[in-house]
């Protein structure tokens, strides 16, 4: 388990990489190191770990006790109630040292250790879930920013093309080869491209804010990304095998199972609370008596013994213990329902993530073909427009088709990487 200090060190080590460009792996590592959710889950795990160790020590180790008493004023019980007026010295008091070791208490300590162990395991799974959640958020923010950056570049290229188109229309209009309507249409398309730039810049700023917030950087601080987007051939996973792996590997499901086991132990403890307590204790006591004449006792000093006791639970009245059993059983049923709900959620997430990955993998290949076709069509209509064989409406349609094809290709490519991460997260594969 990575301690909090190691996560902070990881962030410090990751920062210099940003000077040469931020990769998705370095960004994810730094986002995890900066995440308050991960730190909170890490602290919760460390607290549960310490609680388990403390409970194990309480079960296995003896306890020591020391007391010292003297009476410098008034009737002194240590000196046959003789009246004292300010007598105070270390040897005039009585010191008692005791050692106790519980050998058996009806398995109560063992069950407490079991509960603490289950709580630590649940905290470990909660930490893993927090890391998965924040890692996926970082991956999504990273590719979203890169996609918005590319879309802004596409919009700028479109604006440049529309401006050139307007200048060409103006020249053709001056030479009587285009109508005023064509000229006005070209100018309208140019202004529409300017509006598109404004929207694209705003969307990129939003992505920049989401990107920087995960690192506690300035909200609009620029981030040089180093991205290698090669979609390659996406081999679709076996979804049934992925679902089976998710039931074993998803931290949310494992956490729900640990909580159910804790509820079962709680039922056992509640049932035990209605039964008599059997305890076996070993004790050792040594007393240093005060320096008074006749002080002391006929009791062996030091003395030791092993005691066996059988008693009803503290506060026993039958009804309290009975309702405690009912409450524990209800909590167990709640934990069972929670585990079933977690497994349902995992099944839905695995299959939906698979469907999304399958869709975007097919969409990307089509988007590539569509972009290529739209580029050829734009080139053809552009030549016809120059020759007066095509009007501004056809030219605008061809430009919009090419623009939309480029946007769809950019989004599909980035969605492949995001949906791959989503599927890995769904089946429980670590993303960090």
XYZ file of N, CA and C in Angstrom, residues 80-269:
570
model
N -2.743 2.594 60.680
C -3.792 2.339 61.677
C -4.600 3.597 61.990
N -4.842 4.425 60.969
C -5.627 5.655 61.066
C -5.054 6.644 62.082
N -3.763 6.622 62.216
C -3.100 7.624 63.055
C -3.208 8.986 62.357
N -3.429 10.042 63.152
C -3.622 11.376 62.581
C -2.272 11.973 62.192
N -2.161 12.380 60.931
C -0.907 12.949 60.413
C -1.075 14.449 60.206
N 0.020 15.186 60.415
C 0.029 16.648 60.235
C 1.193 17.050 59.323
N 1.078 16.695 58.059
C 2.098 17.147 57.108
C 3.225 16.180 56.881
N 3.129 14.988 57.386
C 4.196 14.015 57.132
C 4.140 13.575 55.667
N 5.228 13.792 54.942
C 5.247 13.438 53.518
C 6.648 12.980 53.147
N 6.747 11.748 52.702
C 8.016 11.180 52.250
C 7.700 9.995 51.351
N 8.543 9.709 50.355
C 8.255 8.609 49.430
C 8.007 7.283 50.131
N 8.732 7.016 51.223
C 8.601 5.723 51.889
C 7.370 5.642 52.781
N 6.648 6.749 52.938
C 5.449 6.722 53.772
C 4.199 6.351 52.973
N 4.343 6.150 51.646
C 3.210 5.770 50.819
C 3.274 4.303 50.429
N 2.203 3.810 49.857
C 2.116 2.414 49.434
C 2.059 2.361 47.906
N 2.928 1.576 47.294
C 2.993 1.417 45.835
C 2.575 0.005 45.459
N 1.700 -0.104 44.478
C 1.196 -1.405 44.040
C 1.444 -1.552 42.533
N 2.076 -2.627 42.145
C 2.320 -2.954 40.738
C 1.550 -4.222 40.402
N 0.774 -4.175 39.311
C -0.027 -5.335 38.921
C 0.194 -5.653 37.449
N 0.076 -6.909 37.141
C 0.124 -7.380 35.757
C -1.049 -8.328 35.561
N -1.857 -8.060 34.538
C -3.014 -8.890 34.243
C -2.938 -9.387 32.794
N -3.345 -10.609 32.613
C -3.333 -11.202 31.283
C -4.598 -12.026 31.115
N -5.452 -11.548 30.212
C -6.682 -12.290 29.953
C -6.371 -13.478 29.056
N -6.620 -14.667 29.557
C -6.339 -15.881 28.788
C -7.522 -16.320 27.933
N -8.739 -15.989 28.380
C -9.916 -16.374 27.625
C -11.092 -15.514 28.068
N -11.839 -14.978 27.108
C -13.023 -14.200 27.462
C -14.187 -14.520 26.530
N -14.328 -15.813 26.239
C -15.434 -16.229 25.391
C -15.266 -15.809 23.944
N -14.017 -15.718 23.474
C -13.693 -15.353 22.089
C -14.107 -13.924 21.737
N -14.369 -13.082 22.730
C -14.763 -11.704 22.433
C -13.634 -10.932 21.761
N -12.404 -11.085 22.303
C -11.268 -10.391 21.688
C -11.026 -10.877 20.267
N -11.180 -12.169 20.057
C -10.959 -12.713 18.714
C -11.956 -12.129 17.723
N -13.216 -11.995 18.141
C -14.202 -11.416 17.249
C -13.936 -9.929 17.001
N -13.451 -9.233 18.010
C -13.100 -7.821 17.798
C -11.967 -7.698 16.778
N -11.005 -8.619 16.856
C -9.911 -8.605 15.887
C -10.448 -8.911 14.491
N -11.380 -9.846 14.387
C -11.978 -10.163 13.087
C -12.692 -8.946 12.507
N -13.456 -8.257 13.343
C -14.158 -7.067 12.874
C -13.163 -6.005 12.413
N -12.086 -5.806 13.177
C -11.077 -4.813 12.807
C -10.367 -5.209 11.511
N -10.115 -6.524 11.340
C -9.467 -6.984 10.112
C -10.371 -6.769 8.904
N -11.655 -7.038 9.065
C -12.597 -6.816 7.978
C -12.720 -5.322 7.658
N -12.702 -4.497 8.691
C -12.768 -3.051 8.472
C -11.532 -2.560 7.714
N -10.369 -3.122 8.031
C -9.156 -2.716 7.313
C -9.222 -3.154 5.847
N -9.717 -4.350 5.596
C -9.835 -4.804 4.208
C -10.837 -3.948 3.437
N -11.941 -3.609 4.097
C -12.923 -2.734 3.442
C -12.309 -1.373 3.138
N -11.495 -0.850 4.062
C -10.835 0.439 3.840
C -9.825 0.341 2.691
N -9.159 -0.808 2.580
C -8.218 -0.987 1.473
C -8.949 -0.994 0.137
N -10.091 -1.656 0.086
C -10.870 -1.673 -1.156
C -11.438 -0.285 -1.460
N -11.821 0.439 -0.411
C -12.317 1.811 -0.619
C -11.209 2.692 -1.180
N -9.976 2.481 -0.723
C -8.839 3.235 -1.252
C -8.610 2.898 -2.718
N -8.681 1.610 -3.056
C -8.516 1.212 -4.456
C -9.612 1.812 -5.332
N -10.845 1.844 -4.815
C -11.951 2.428 -5.578
C -11.734 3.922 -5.783
N -11.247 4.609 -4.748
C -10.983 6.041 -4.877
C -9.898 6.296 -5.920
N -8.866 5.467 -5.934
C -7.804 5.634 -6.924
C -8.323 5.383 -8.340
N -9.139 4.328 -8.498
C -9.711 4.059 -9.816
C -10.567 5.227 -10.294
N -11.393 5.737 -9.394
C -12.287 6.832 -9.757
C -11.503 8.073 -10.171
N -10.493 8.436 -9.383
C -9.708 9.630 -9.687
C -8.816 9.413 -10.912
N -8.321 8.195 -11.092
C -7.497 7.920 -12.272
C -8.327 8.040 -13.540
N -9.550 7.508 -13.517
C -10.410 7.623 -14.700
C -10.778 9.080 -14.950
N -11.043 9.830 -13.883
C -11.342 11.251 -14.049
C -10.164 11.976 -14.688
N -8.937 11.613 -14.282
C -7.751 12.248 -14.853
C -7.586 11.886 -16.323
N -7.767 10.606 -16.656
C -7.637 10.182 -18.053
C -8.675 10.877 -18.924
N -9.907 10.959 -18.419
C -10.969 11.627 -19.180
C -10.653 13.106 -19.377
N -10.191 13.773 -18.300
C -9.862 15.194 -18.403
C -8.707 15.424 -19.369
N -7.724 14.529 -19.357
C -6.556 14.660 -20.228
C -6.972 14.572 -21.699
N -7.693 13.508 -22.058
C -8.073 13.345 -23.460
C -9.139 14.346 -23.884
N -9.975 14.785 -22.945
C -10.965 15.802 -23.282
C -10.279 17.117 -23.629
N -9.244 17.489 -22.853
C -8.516 18.724 -23.160
C -7.824 18.616 -24.507
N -7.230 17.457 -24.777
C -6.566 17.297 -26.068
C -7.570 17.349 -27.214
N -8.745 16.743 -27.012
C -9.776 16.783 -28.051
C -10.251 18.211 -28.287
N -10.475 18.968 -27.200
C -10.935 20.349 -27.362
C -9.853 21.203 -28.027
N -8.592 20.905 -27.773
C -7.501 21.629 -28.420
C -7.497 21.346 -29.926
N -7.682 20.081 -30.294
C -7.723 19.742 -31.712
C -8.953 20.325 -32.391
N -10.084 20.321 -31.692
C -11.298 20.901 -32.276
C -11.158 22.399 -32.477
N -10.429 23.054 -31.559
C -10.169 24.484 -31.738
C -9.304 24.717 -32.970
N -8.312 23.830 -33.171
C -7.480 23.945 -34.372
C -8.312 23.718 -35.634
N -9.251 22.764 -35.578
C -10.139 22.527 -36.719
C -10.990 23.762 -36.994
N -11.516 24.369 -35.930
C -12.345 25.561 -36.092
C -11.532 26.719 -36.666
N -10.283 26.860 -36.235
C -9.443 27.929 -36.780
C -9.144 27.694 -38.265
N -8.900 26.434 -38.612
C -8.662 26.115 -40.029
C -9.916 26.415 -40.851
N -11.081 26.098 -40.299
C -12.326 26.391 -40.993
C -12.525 27.898 -41.166
N -12.163 28.653 -40.114
C -12.276 30.113 -40.203
C -11.366 30.655 -41.301
N -10.169 30.125 -41.368
C -9.242 30.560 -42.412
C -9.783 30.226 -43.801
N -10.343 29.026 -43.945
C -10.912 28.627 -45.234
C -12.112 29.507 -45.604
N -12.946 29.822 -44.607
C -14.116 30.649 -44.866
C -13.713 32.082 -45.236
N -12.667 32.571 -44.612
C -12.185 33.921 -44.958
C -11.672 33.947 -46.397
N -10.908 32.920 -46.756
C -10.416 32.845 -48.140
C -11.577 32.683 -49.122
N -12.580 31.914 -48.694
C -13.748 31.740 -49.544
C -14.462 33.073 -49.776
N -14.558 33.863 -48.717
C -15.197 35.182 -48.869
C -14.387 36.069 -49.802
N -13.064 36.069 -49.640
C -12.219 36.889 -50.511
C -12.345 36.437 -51.962
N -12.440 35.131 -52.160
C -12.613 34.618 -53.526
C -13.970 35.030 -54.087
N -15.016 34.939 -53.240
C -16.357 35.341 -53.689
C -16.396 36.828 -54.022
N -15.701 37.628 -53.229
C -15.656 39.064 -53.479
C -14.980 39.357 -54.813
N -13.906 38.662 -55.094
C -13.204 38.859 -56.365
C -14.075 38.429 -57.549
N -14.746 37.267 -57.389
C -15.627 36.795 -58.462
C -16.823 37.732 -58.648
N -17.319 38.288 -57.543
C -18.444 39.223 -57.612
C -18.039 40.494 -58.369
N -16.839 40.982 -58.084
C -16.355 42.183 -58.764
C -16.208 41.963 -60.265
N -15.920 40.717 -60.656
C -15.744 40.417 -62.078
C -17.036 39.883 -62.703
N -18.123 39.976 -61.959
C -19.422 39.601 -62.500
C -19.674 38.128 -62.615
N -18.865 37.304 -61.923
C -19.023 35.851 -62.014
C -19.865 35.274 -60.873
N -20.137 36.081 -59.851
C -20.967 35.640 -58.735
C -21.967 36.721 -58.406
N -23.105 36.286 -57.898
C -24.158 37.234 -57.545
C -23.901 37.808 -56.164
N -24.664 38.852 -55.868
C -24.579 39.445 -54.529
C -25.025 38.443 -53.467
N -25.979 37.618 -53.819
C -26.447 36.600 -52.864
C -25.318 35.646 -52.488
N -24.525 35.237 -53.485
C -23.384 34.352 -53.201
C -22.373 35.042 -52.297
N -22.141 36.332 -52.577
C -21.186 37.078 -51.747
C -21.685 37.177 -50.305
N -22.967 37.502 -50.148
C -23.516 37.614 -48.790
C -23.518 36.266 -48.072
N -23.790 35.195 -48.829
C -23.742 33.856 -48.230
C -22.341 33.521 -47.750
N -21.328 33.869 -48.521
C -19.935 33.610 -48.123
C -19.568 34.397 -46.874
N -20.037 35.650 -46.829
C -19.733 36.449 -45.641
C -20.468 35.902 -44.420
N -21.699 35.460 -44.605
C -22.442 34.858 -43.489
C -21.727 33.616 -42.953
N -21.227 32.789 -43.871
C -20.487 31.589 -43.454
C -19.206 31.977 -42.712
N -18.571 33.032 -43.147
C -17.363 33.513 -42.477
C -17.687 33.921 -41.037
N -18.777 34.694 -40.883
C -19.155 35.124 -39.522
C -19.573 33.931 -38.660
N -20.200 32.936 -39.278
C -20.563 31.726 -38.526
C -19.312 31.012 -38.018
N -18.259 31.033 -38.825
C -16.992 30.426 -38.396
C -16.383 31.192 -37.227
N -16.542 32.517 -37.237
C -16.046 33.311 -36.115
C -16.804 32.966 -34.827
N -18.114 32.764 -34.964
C -18.891 32.337 -33.787
C -18.461 30.946 -33.322
N -18.153 30.078 -34.273
C -17.705 28.735 -33.925
C -16.375 28.781 -33.162
N -15.511 29.705 -33.550
C -14.233 29.874 -32.844
C -14.474 30.284 -31.395
N -15.412 31.205 -31.196
C -15.710 31.668 -29.838
C -16.183 30.503 -28.975
N -17.071 29.679 -29.511
C -17.570 28.521 -28.760
C -16.450 27.507 -28.502
N -15.618 27.264 -29.517
C -14.528 26.294 -29.358
C -13.528 26.760 -28.304
N -13.223 28.047 -28.273
C -12.302 28.570 -27.257
C -12.897 28.452 -25.856
N -14.203 28.712 -25.731
C -14.849 28.586 -24.427
C -14.843 27.130 -23.957
N -15.115 26.192 -24.871
C -15.105 24.776 -24.509
C -13.705 24.316 -24.092
N -12.693 24.834 -24.780
C -11.337 24.459 -24.397
C -10.977 25.020 -23.021
N -11.428 26.229 -22.726
C -11.170 26.799 -21.405
C -11.834 25.972 -20.306
N -13.060 25.502 -20.575
C -13.722 24.647 -19.588
C -12.920 23.362 -19.355
N -12.441 22.778 -20.435
C -11.620 21.573 -20.306
C -10.313 21.872 -19.581
N -9.746 23.057 -19.830
C -8.518 23.458 -19.154
C -8.748 23.585 -17.647
N -9.884 24.155 -17.263
C -10.206 24.279 -15.835
C -10.315 22.900 -15.203
N -11.065 21.987 -15.853
C -11.211 20.631 -15.319
C -9.861 19.919 -15.235
N -9.006 20.151 -16.221
C -7.681 19.540 -16.247
C -6.820 20.052 -15.095
N -6.789 21.376 -14.885
C -5.899 21.973 -13.888
C -6.400 21.784 -12.460
N -7.721 21.714 -12.296
C -8.264 21.537 -10.940
C -7.753 20.243 -10.313
N -7.602 19.202 -11.118
C -7.146 17.917 -10.584
C -5.701 17.966 -10.114
N -4.964 19.003 -10.520
C -3.563 19.147 -10.092
C -3.362 20.337 -9.171
N -4.455 21.029 -8.821
C -4.365 22.241 -7.996
C -3.496 23.304 -8.663
N -3.557 23.393 -9.982
C -2.847 24.436 -10.718
C -3.776 25.615 -10.950
N -3.215 26.673 -11.525
C -4.050 27.796 -11.916
C -5.119 27.341 -12.892
N -6.340 27.855 -12.740
C -7.476 27.334 -13.494
C -7.251 27.381 -15.003
N -6.639 28.454 -15.511
C -6.441 28.612 -16.945
C -4.970 28.543 -17.336
N -4.165 27.918 -16.495
C -2.739 27.752 -16.810
C -2.588 26.766 -17.960
N -1.801 27.157 -18.962
C -1.632 26.314 -20.138
C -0.900 25.018 -19.778
N -1.244 23.959 -20.498
C -0.651 22.646 -20.235
C -0.173 22.045 -21.554
N 1.145 21.947 -21.760
C 1.645 21.336 -23.001
C 1.492 19.818 -22.949
N 0.583 19.278 -23.722
C 0.320 17.844 -23.711
C 1.211 17.120 -24.714
N 1.677 15.961 -24.307
C 2.423 15.084 -25.206
C 1.561 13.859 -25.453
N 0.866 13.867 -26.593
C -0.131 12.833 -26.871
C 0.271 12.061 -28.122
N 0.209 10.748 -28.017
C 0.459 9.883 -29.167
C -0.811 9.065 -29.397
N -1.685 9.599 -30.236
C -2.982 8.948 -30.466
C -2.889 8.059 -31.698
N -2.579 6.814 -31.459
C -2.576 5.811 -32.518
C -3.623 4.769 -32.142
N -4.759 4.842 -32.804
C -5.855 3.951 -32.421
C -5.503 2.487 -32.639
N -4.790 2.204 -33.730
C -4.432 0.825 -34.013
C -5.667 -0.041 -34.231
N -5.445 -1.329 -34.171
C -6.555 -2.282 -34.291
C -7.051 -2.622 -32.898
N -8.251 -2.183 -32.588
C -8.810 -2.413 -31.262
C -9.417 -3.812 -31.199
N -8.767 -4.699 -30.465
C -9.297 -6.047 -30.262
C -10.303 -5.989 -29.118
N -11.547 -6.248 -29.434
C -12.584 -6.175 -28.408
C -12.417 -7.307 -27.403
N -12.561 -7.013 -26.131
C -12.388 -8.044 -25.101
C -13.583 -8.995 -25.069
N -13.422 -10.091 -24.323
C -14.520 -11.021 -24.100
C -15.323 -10.502 -22.917
N -16.525 -10.024 -23.193
C -17.281 -9.303 -22.179
C -17.698 -10.213 -21.021
N -18.023 -11.481 -21.305
C -18.419 -12.386 -20.222
C -17.248 -12.633 -19.275
N -16.062 -12.810 -19.852
C -14.879 -12.977 -19.008
C -14.591 -11.700 -18.228
N -14.843 -10.555 -18.867
C -14.647 -9.289 -18.172
C -15.580 -9.133 -16.991
N -16.828 -9.564 -17.141
C -17.780 -9.472 -16.032
C -17.360 -10.384 -14.891
N -16.904 -11.592 -15.211
C -16.433 -12.497 -14.166
C -15.233 -11.911 -13.435
N -14.328 -11.279 -14.205
C -13.168 -10.647 -13.577
C -13.593 -9.473 -12.710
N -14.628 -8.747 -13.136
C -15.096 -7.593 -12.367
C -15.643 -8.021 -11.012
N -16.340 -9.152 -10.960
C -16.887 -9.626 -9.680
C -15.777 -9.962 -8.692
N -14.611 -10.348 -9.211
C -13.483 -10.657 -8.333
C -12.576 -9.449 -8.099
N -12.481 -8.553 -9.108
C -11.489 -7.493 -9.025
C -12.005 -6.114 -8.698
N -13.307 -5.862 -8.853
C -13.802 -4.521 -8.568
C -13.764 -4.251 -7.075
N -13.099 -3.170 -6.639
C -13.008 -2.885 -5.205
C -14.363 -2.605 -4.566
N -15.304 -2.055 -5.357
C -16.622 -1.776 -4.790
C -17.332 -3.063 -4.383
N -17.205 -4.122 -5.219
C -17.837 -5.397 -4.893
C -17.128 -6.047 -3.703
N -15.801 -6.010 -3.718
C -15.048 -6.590 -2.605
C -15.356 -5.879 -1.299
N -15.489 -4.561 -1.352
C -15.830 -3.797 -0.144
C -17.204 -4.202 0.371
N -18.174 -4.365 -0.542
C -19.515 -4.778 -0.128
C -19.485 -6.162 0.509
N -18.646 -7.042 0.004
C -18.537 -8.383 0.589
C -17.919 -8.336 1.982
N -16.921 -7.495 2.165
C -16.318 -7.367 3.487
C -17.312 -6.784 4.488
N -18.112 -5.829 4.033
C -19.128 -5.254 4.925
C -20.184 -6.292 5.288
N -20.519 -7.184 4.357
C -21.460 -8.263 4.671
C -20.858 -9.208 5.700
N -19.581 -9.534 5.537
C -18.925 -10.418 6.512
C -18.877 -9.761 7.884
N -18.646 -8.449 7.920
C -18.655 -7.732 9.201
C -20.040 -7.789 9.841
N -21.082 -7.693 9.023
C -22.443 -7.780 9.555
C -22.720 -9.163 10.123
N -22.181 -10.195 9.485
C -22.355 -11.552 10.018
C -21.664 -11.707 11.366
N -20.483 -11.151 11.483
C -19.778 -11.199 12.767
C -20.556 -10.426 13.830
N -21.155 -9.288 13.418
C -21.945 -8.497 14.361
C -23.143 -9.296 14.878
N -23.750 -10.119 14.006
C -24.853 -10.980 14.462
C -24.337 -11.978 15.490
N -23.193 -12.576 15.233
C -22.613 -13.518 16.194
C -22.332 -12.845 17.537
N -21.822 -11.610 17.476
C -21.563 -10.878 18.718
C -22.861 -10.568 19.464
